[in-house]
Amino acid sequence: MRVLYVVLWALAVSGCGVSILDLSGPGPAPGSPPREHIEQLLAQVDTVESRPHPGGYQRGCSGKEQCVFGPAWTDAQSAPAGHDGCDTRNNVLATDLRSVSFRDGTRECVVLSGVLADPYSGELVTFDRSDAKAVQIDHVYPLAAAWDMGASTWPLERRLRFANDVMFELLAVNGDDNQDKGDQTPGDWLPPNPAYHCFYAGKYLSVAVEYGLPVTVADRKALADVAERCP
């Protein structure tokens, strides 16, 4: 069941009979996980009263920064697509964009352009490498939140895998919504388009289950409320 949502998302972005933009009404976008699946995921995650703050989170890798999740988008990690010769950012772009073009001579590694069916707004977003910030890579379960909720105790190898997990943790999304989200969790942030709340709830909880991360009381309430509106 944990991979059900991943399969649905792969179908949605590949055009295999499901389009996340083909909204037939005010309900959840096609390809969204059903209520039953989200509730099953909720039953598997632990709940904490509130987000702890153990300190020590330093994402940067320059100077004396601790680089706690390793260099950004490193290929030297054990997540799916790791050690394939391409950095993680380009792996996500190549997977999530449609009509992708690659830089010559990079073995279809460096993405130059494509079109994103954005999973947070439902809009089509054009990606061009010259304006790369228009499409960003979101850590669905934010790195800072993961650190606070338990990743601070993980070995570095597990944190590297988490930060680069293209199957569970990473999504190409529009830049504005990614910046707005920051390190907020579902109790404070959900996608601006309600049609994608079920999608996001399933994705967030799939990450939490896969890596044994908890949700807060506020997160659980928000996600349970979303599940009520799922098919």
Short mmCIF file of C-alpha atoms in Angstrom, two decimals:
data_model
loop_
_atom_site.label_atom_id
_atom_site.label_comp_id
_atom_site.label_asym_id
_atom_site.label_seq_id
_atom_site.Cartn_x
_atom_site.Cartn_y
_atom_site.Cartn_z
CA MET A 1 0.00 0.00 0.00
CA ARG A 2 2.89 2.38 0.65
CA VAL A 3 3.77 2.51 -3.03
CA LEU A 4 0.21 2.90 -4.31
CA TYR A 5 0.40 6.64 -4.34
CA VAL A 6 3.79 6.61 -6.08
CA VAL A 7 2.30 4.48 -8.86
CA LEU A 8 -0.70 6.79 -9.22
CA TRP A 9 1.58 9.80 -9.49
CA ALA A 10 3.76 8.10 -12.09
CA LEU A 11 0.67 7.39 -14.18
CA ALA A 12 -0.51 10.97 -13.81
CA VAL A 13 2.67 12.62 -15.02
CA SER A 14 3.35 10.09 -17.77
CA GLY A 15 0.01 10.58 -19.44
CA CYS A 16 -0.99 6.92 -19.09
CA GLY A 17 -4.70 7.54 -18.98
CA VAL A 18 -4.63 9.94 -16.02
CA SER A 19 -4.15 13.70 -16.19
CA ILE A 20 -3.76 15.70 -13.01
CA LEU A 21 -5.06 18.72 -14.92
CA ASP A 22 -8.25 17.09 -16.15
CA LEU A 23 -10.51 18.21 -13.32
CA SER A 24 -14.10 17.16 -13.87
CA GLY A 25 -15.50 19.10 -10.92
CA PRO A 26 -14.73 20.54 -7.50
CA GLY A 27 -13.59 17.22 -6.03
CA PRO A 28 -10.07 15.74 -5.80
CA ALA A 29 -7.94 15.68 -8.93
CA PRO A 30 -7.93 12.42 -10.90
CA GLY A 31 -5.17 10.12 -9.68
CA SER A 32 -5.59 11.20 -6.05
CA PRO A 33 -5.36 8.39 -3.50
CA PRO A 34 -8.65 7.27 -1.97
CA ARG A 35 -9.78 8.09 1.54
CA GLU A 36 -9.19 4.50 2.67
CA HIS A 37 -5.53 4.63 1.64
CA ILE A 38 -4.86 7.90 3.45
CA GLU A 39 -6.56 6.61 6.59
CA GLN A 40 -4.45 3.43 6.44
CA LEU A 41 -1.31 5.53 6.25
CA LEU A 42 -2.50 7.69 9.15
CA ALA A 43 -2.96 4.56 11.22
CA GLN A 44 0.69 3.66 10.66
CA VAL A 45 2.34 6.90 11.75
CA ASP A 46 3.14 7.97 15.30
CA THR A 47 1.83 11.26 16.65
CA VAL A 48 3.67 13.80 18.80
CA GLU A 49 2.03 16.70 20.58
CA SER A 50 4.08 19.33 18.78
CA ARG A 51 7.21 19.69 16.70
CA PRO A 52 10.32 19.46 18.89
CA HIS A 53 13.34 21.67 18.27
CA PRO A 54 16.52 19.72 19.09
CA GLY A 55 18.75 22.31 17.38
CA GLY A 56 21.77 21.60 15.23
CA TYR A 57 20.05 21.78 11.85
CA GLN A 58 22.54 23.13 9.31
CA ARG A 59 21.71 22.35 5.70
CA GLY A 60 24.61 24.28 4.20
CA CYS A 61 27.92 22.63 3.40
CA SER A 62 30.29 25.60 3.21
CA GLY A 63 32.71 26.81 5.84
CA LYS A 64 31.87 25.45 9.28
CA GLU A 65 28.31 24.45 8.41
CA GLN A 66 27.48 20.88 9.36
CA CYS A 67 25.90 19.79 6.03
CA VAL A 68 23.57 17.47 7.96
CA PHE A 69 21.80 16.08 4.87
CA GLY A 70 24.89 16.03 2.71
CA PRO A 71 25.63 18.14 -0.39
CA ALA A 72 22.46 19.21 -2.19
CA TRP A 73 21.39 16.83 -4.96
CA THR A 74 24.43 14.59 -4.64
CA ASP A 75 24.48 11.43 -6.74
CA ALA A 76 26.64 9.71 -4.11
CA GLN A 77 23.81 8.18 -2.10
CA SER A 78 21.73 4.99 -1.89
CA ALA A 79 18.28 6.30 -2.83
CA PRO A 80 16.61 5.20 -6.08
CA ALA A 81 18.57 6.67 -9.03
CA GLY A 82 21.62 7.21 -6.84
CA HIS A 83 25.01 6.50 -8.43
CA ASP A 84 23.56 6.78 -11.92
CA GLY A 85 25.84 9.62 -13.05
CA CYS A 86 23.15 12.33 -12.81
CA ASP A 87 22.48 14.68 -9.92
CA THR A 88 19.20 14.26 -8.05
CA ARG A 89 17.65 17.53 -9.23
CA ASN A 90 17.97 16.52 -12.87
CA ASN A 91 16.64 13.06 -12.07
CA VAL A 92 13.47 14.59 -10.63
CA LEU A 93 13.05 17.00 -13.53
CA ALA A 94 13.48 14.19 -16.06
CA THR A 95 10.84 12.13 -14.25
CA ASP A 96 8.24 14.80 -13.48
CA LEU A 97 8.35 16.99 -16.61
CA ARG A 98 6.74 16.28 -19.94
CA SER A 99 8.23 17.08 -23.37
CA VAL A 100 11.72 17.03 -21.86
CA SER A 101 14.80 18.14 -23.80
CA PHE A 102 18.33 17.39 -22.63
CA ARG A 103 21.69 19.04 -23.12
CA ASP A 104 23.65 17.27 -25.85
CA GLY A 105 26.49 15.09 -24.63
CA THR A 106 25.10 14.54 -21.12
CA ARG A 107 23.60 11.07 -21.73
CA GLU A 108 20.13 12.53 -21.20
CA CYS A 109 21.11 13.81 -17.79
CA VAL A 110 20.98 17.62 -17.84
CA VAL A 111 17.42 18.83 -18.43
CA LEU A 112 17.18 21.97 -20.55
CA SER A 113 13.42 22.39 -20.85
CA GLY A 114 10.05 20.75 -20.33
CA VAL A 115 6.53 21.29 -19.07
CA LEU A 116 5.38 20.59 -15.52
CA ALA A 117 1.82 19.58 -14.67
CA ASP A 118 2.18 21.20 -11.27
CA PRO A 119 0.98 18.97 -8.42
CA TYR A 120 0.26 21.87 -6.06
CA SER A 121 -1.57 24.42 -8.24
CA GLY A 122 -2.81 22.19 -11.07
CA GLU A 123 -1.37 24.60 -13.62
CA LEU A 124 1.01 23.93 -16.48
CA VAL A 125 4.42 25.48 -15.79
CA THR A 126 7.05 25.85 -18.48
CA PHE A 127 10.56 24.97 -17.36
CA ASP A 128 13.62 26.45 -19.02
CA ARG A 129 17.08 26.01 -17.53
CA SER A 130 17.75 29.74 -18.04
CA ASP A 131 14.94 30.45 -15.52
CA ALA A 132 15.37 27.41 -13.30
CA LYS A 133 13.66 28.94 -10.26
CA ALA A 134 10.26 28.70 -11.97
CA VAL A 135 10.32 24.97 -11.22
CA GLN A 136 11.87 23.83 -7.96
CA ILE A 137 12.33 20.49 -6.23
CA ASP A 138 10.28 20.17 -3.07
CA HIS A 139 11.13 17.92 -0.15
CA VAL A 140 7.55 16.87 0.59
CA TYR A 141 8.38 16.19 4.24
CA PRO A 142 10.60 19.26 4.76
CA LEU A 143 14.21 18.57 5.69
CA ALA A 144 14.14 20.92 8.68
CA ALA A 145 10.94 19.28 9.94
CA ALA A 146 12.40 15.81 9.42
CA TRP A 147 15.47 16.84 11.42
CA ASP A 148 13.29 18.06 14.26
CA MET A 149 11.04 14.99 14.16
CA GLY A 150 13.77 12.37 14.35
CA ALA A 151 16.28 12.60 11.50
CA SER A 152 18.76 14.32 13.84
CA THR A 153 19.38 10.85 15.33
CA TRP A 154 19.87 9.10 11.99
CA PRO A 155 23.26 8.18 10.55
CA LEU A 156 24.38 10.45 7.72
CA GLU A 157 23.86 7.74 5.11
CA ARG A 158 20.15 7.55 5.95
CA ARG A 159 19.81 11.33 5.86
CA LEU A 160 21.49 11.40 2.44
CA ARG A 161 19.05 8.81 1.17
CA PHE A 162 16.09 10.72 2.57
CA ALA A 163 17.14 14.05 1.05
CA ASN A 164 17.56 12.47 -2.40
CA ASP A 165 14.72 9.95 -2.50
CA VAL A 166 13.11 10.55 -5.90
CA MET A 167 10.44 7.90 -5.28
CA PHE A 168 8.96 9.09 -2.00
CA GLU A 169 10.30 12.46 -0.92
CA LEU A 170 10.90 14.68 -3.94
CA LEU A 171 8.56 16.46 -6.36
CA ALA A 172 9.05 19.07 -9.05
CA VAL A 173 6.68 21.94 -8.20
CA ASN A 174 6.17 25.58 -9.10
CA GLY A 175 8.69 27.84 -7.40
CA ASP A 176 6.24 30.23 -5.74
CA ASP A 177 4.38 27.52 -3.85
CA ASN A 178 7.62 25.82 -2.86
CA GLN A 179 8.89 29.07 -1.37
CA ASP A 180 5.58 29.68 0.38
CA LYS A 181 5.64 26.21 1.91
CA GLY A 182 9.16 26.50 3.32
CA ASP A 183 9.58 24.00 6.17
CA GLN A 184 5.91 23.97 7.15
CA THR A 185 4.06 20.71 7.74
CA PRO A 186 0.38 19.93 6.89
CA GLY A 187 -0.96 21.52 10.06
CA ASP A 188 0.25 24.87 8.67
CA TRP A 189 0.37 24.38 4.91
CA LEU A 190 -1.51 22.55 2.19
CA PRO A 191 -1.37 23.09 -1.59
CA PRO A 192 -3.25 26.25 -2.66
CA ASN A 193 -5.49 24.23 -4.99
CA PRO A 194 -7.83 22.12 -2.80
CA ALA A 195 -8.17 19.58 -5.62
CA TYR A 196 -4.62 18.42 -4.78
CA HIS A 197 -5.01 18.09 -1.01
CA CYS A 198 -5.67 14.35 -1.24
CA PHE A 199 -2.63 13.96 -3.47
CA TYR A 200 -0.45 15.86 -1.01
CA ALA A 201 -1.80 14.04 2.05
CA GLY A 202 -1.05 10.69 0.46
CA LYS A 203 2.42 11.76 -0.59
CA TYR A 204 3.31 13.28 2.80
CA LEU A 205 2.12 10.27 4.74
CA SER A 206 3.88 7.85 2.37
CA VAL A 207 7.17 9.59 3.23
CA ALA A 208 6.38 9.51 6.95
CA VAL A 209 5.61 5.79 6.88
CA GLU A 210 8.59 4.91 4.70
CA TYR A 211 11.04 6.67 7.04
CA GLY A 212 9.32 6.19 10.39
CA LEU A 213 8.73 9.91 10.92
CA PRO A 214 5.85 11.10 13.12
CA VAL A 215 3.24 13.78 12.56
CA THR A 216 2.10 16.37 15.07
CA VAL A 217 -1.39 16.50 16.52
CA ALA A 218 -2.11 19.47 14.24
CA ASP A 219 -0.76 17.60 11.22
CA ARG A 220 -2.89 14.57 11.97
CA LYS A 221 -6.02 16.67 12.28
CA ALA A 222 -5.31 18.46 9.00
CA LEU A 223 -4.61 15.21 7.17
CA ALA A 224 -7.66 13.47 8.65
CA ASP A 225 -9.80 16.43 7.54
CA VAL A 226 -8.36 16.08 4.03
CA ALA A 227 -9.10 12.34 4.01
CA GLU A 228 -12.76 13.09 4.72
CA ARG A 229 -12.96 14.84 1.35
CA CYS A 230 -11.14 12.17 -0.66
CA PRO A 231 -12.99 9.73 -2.94
#
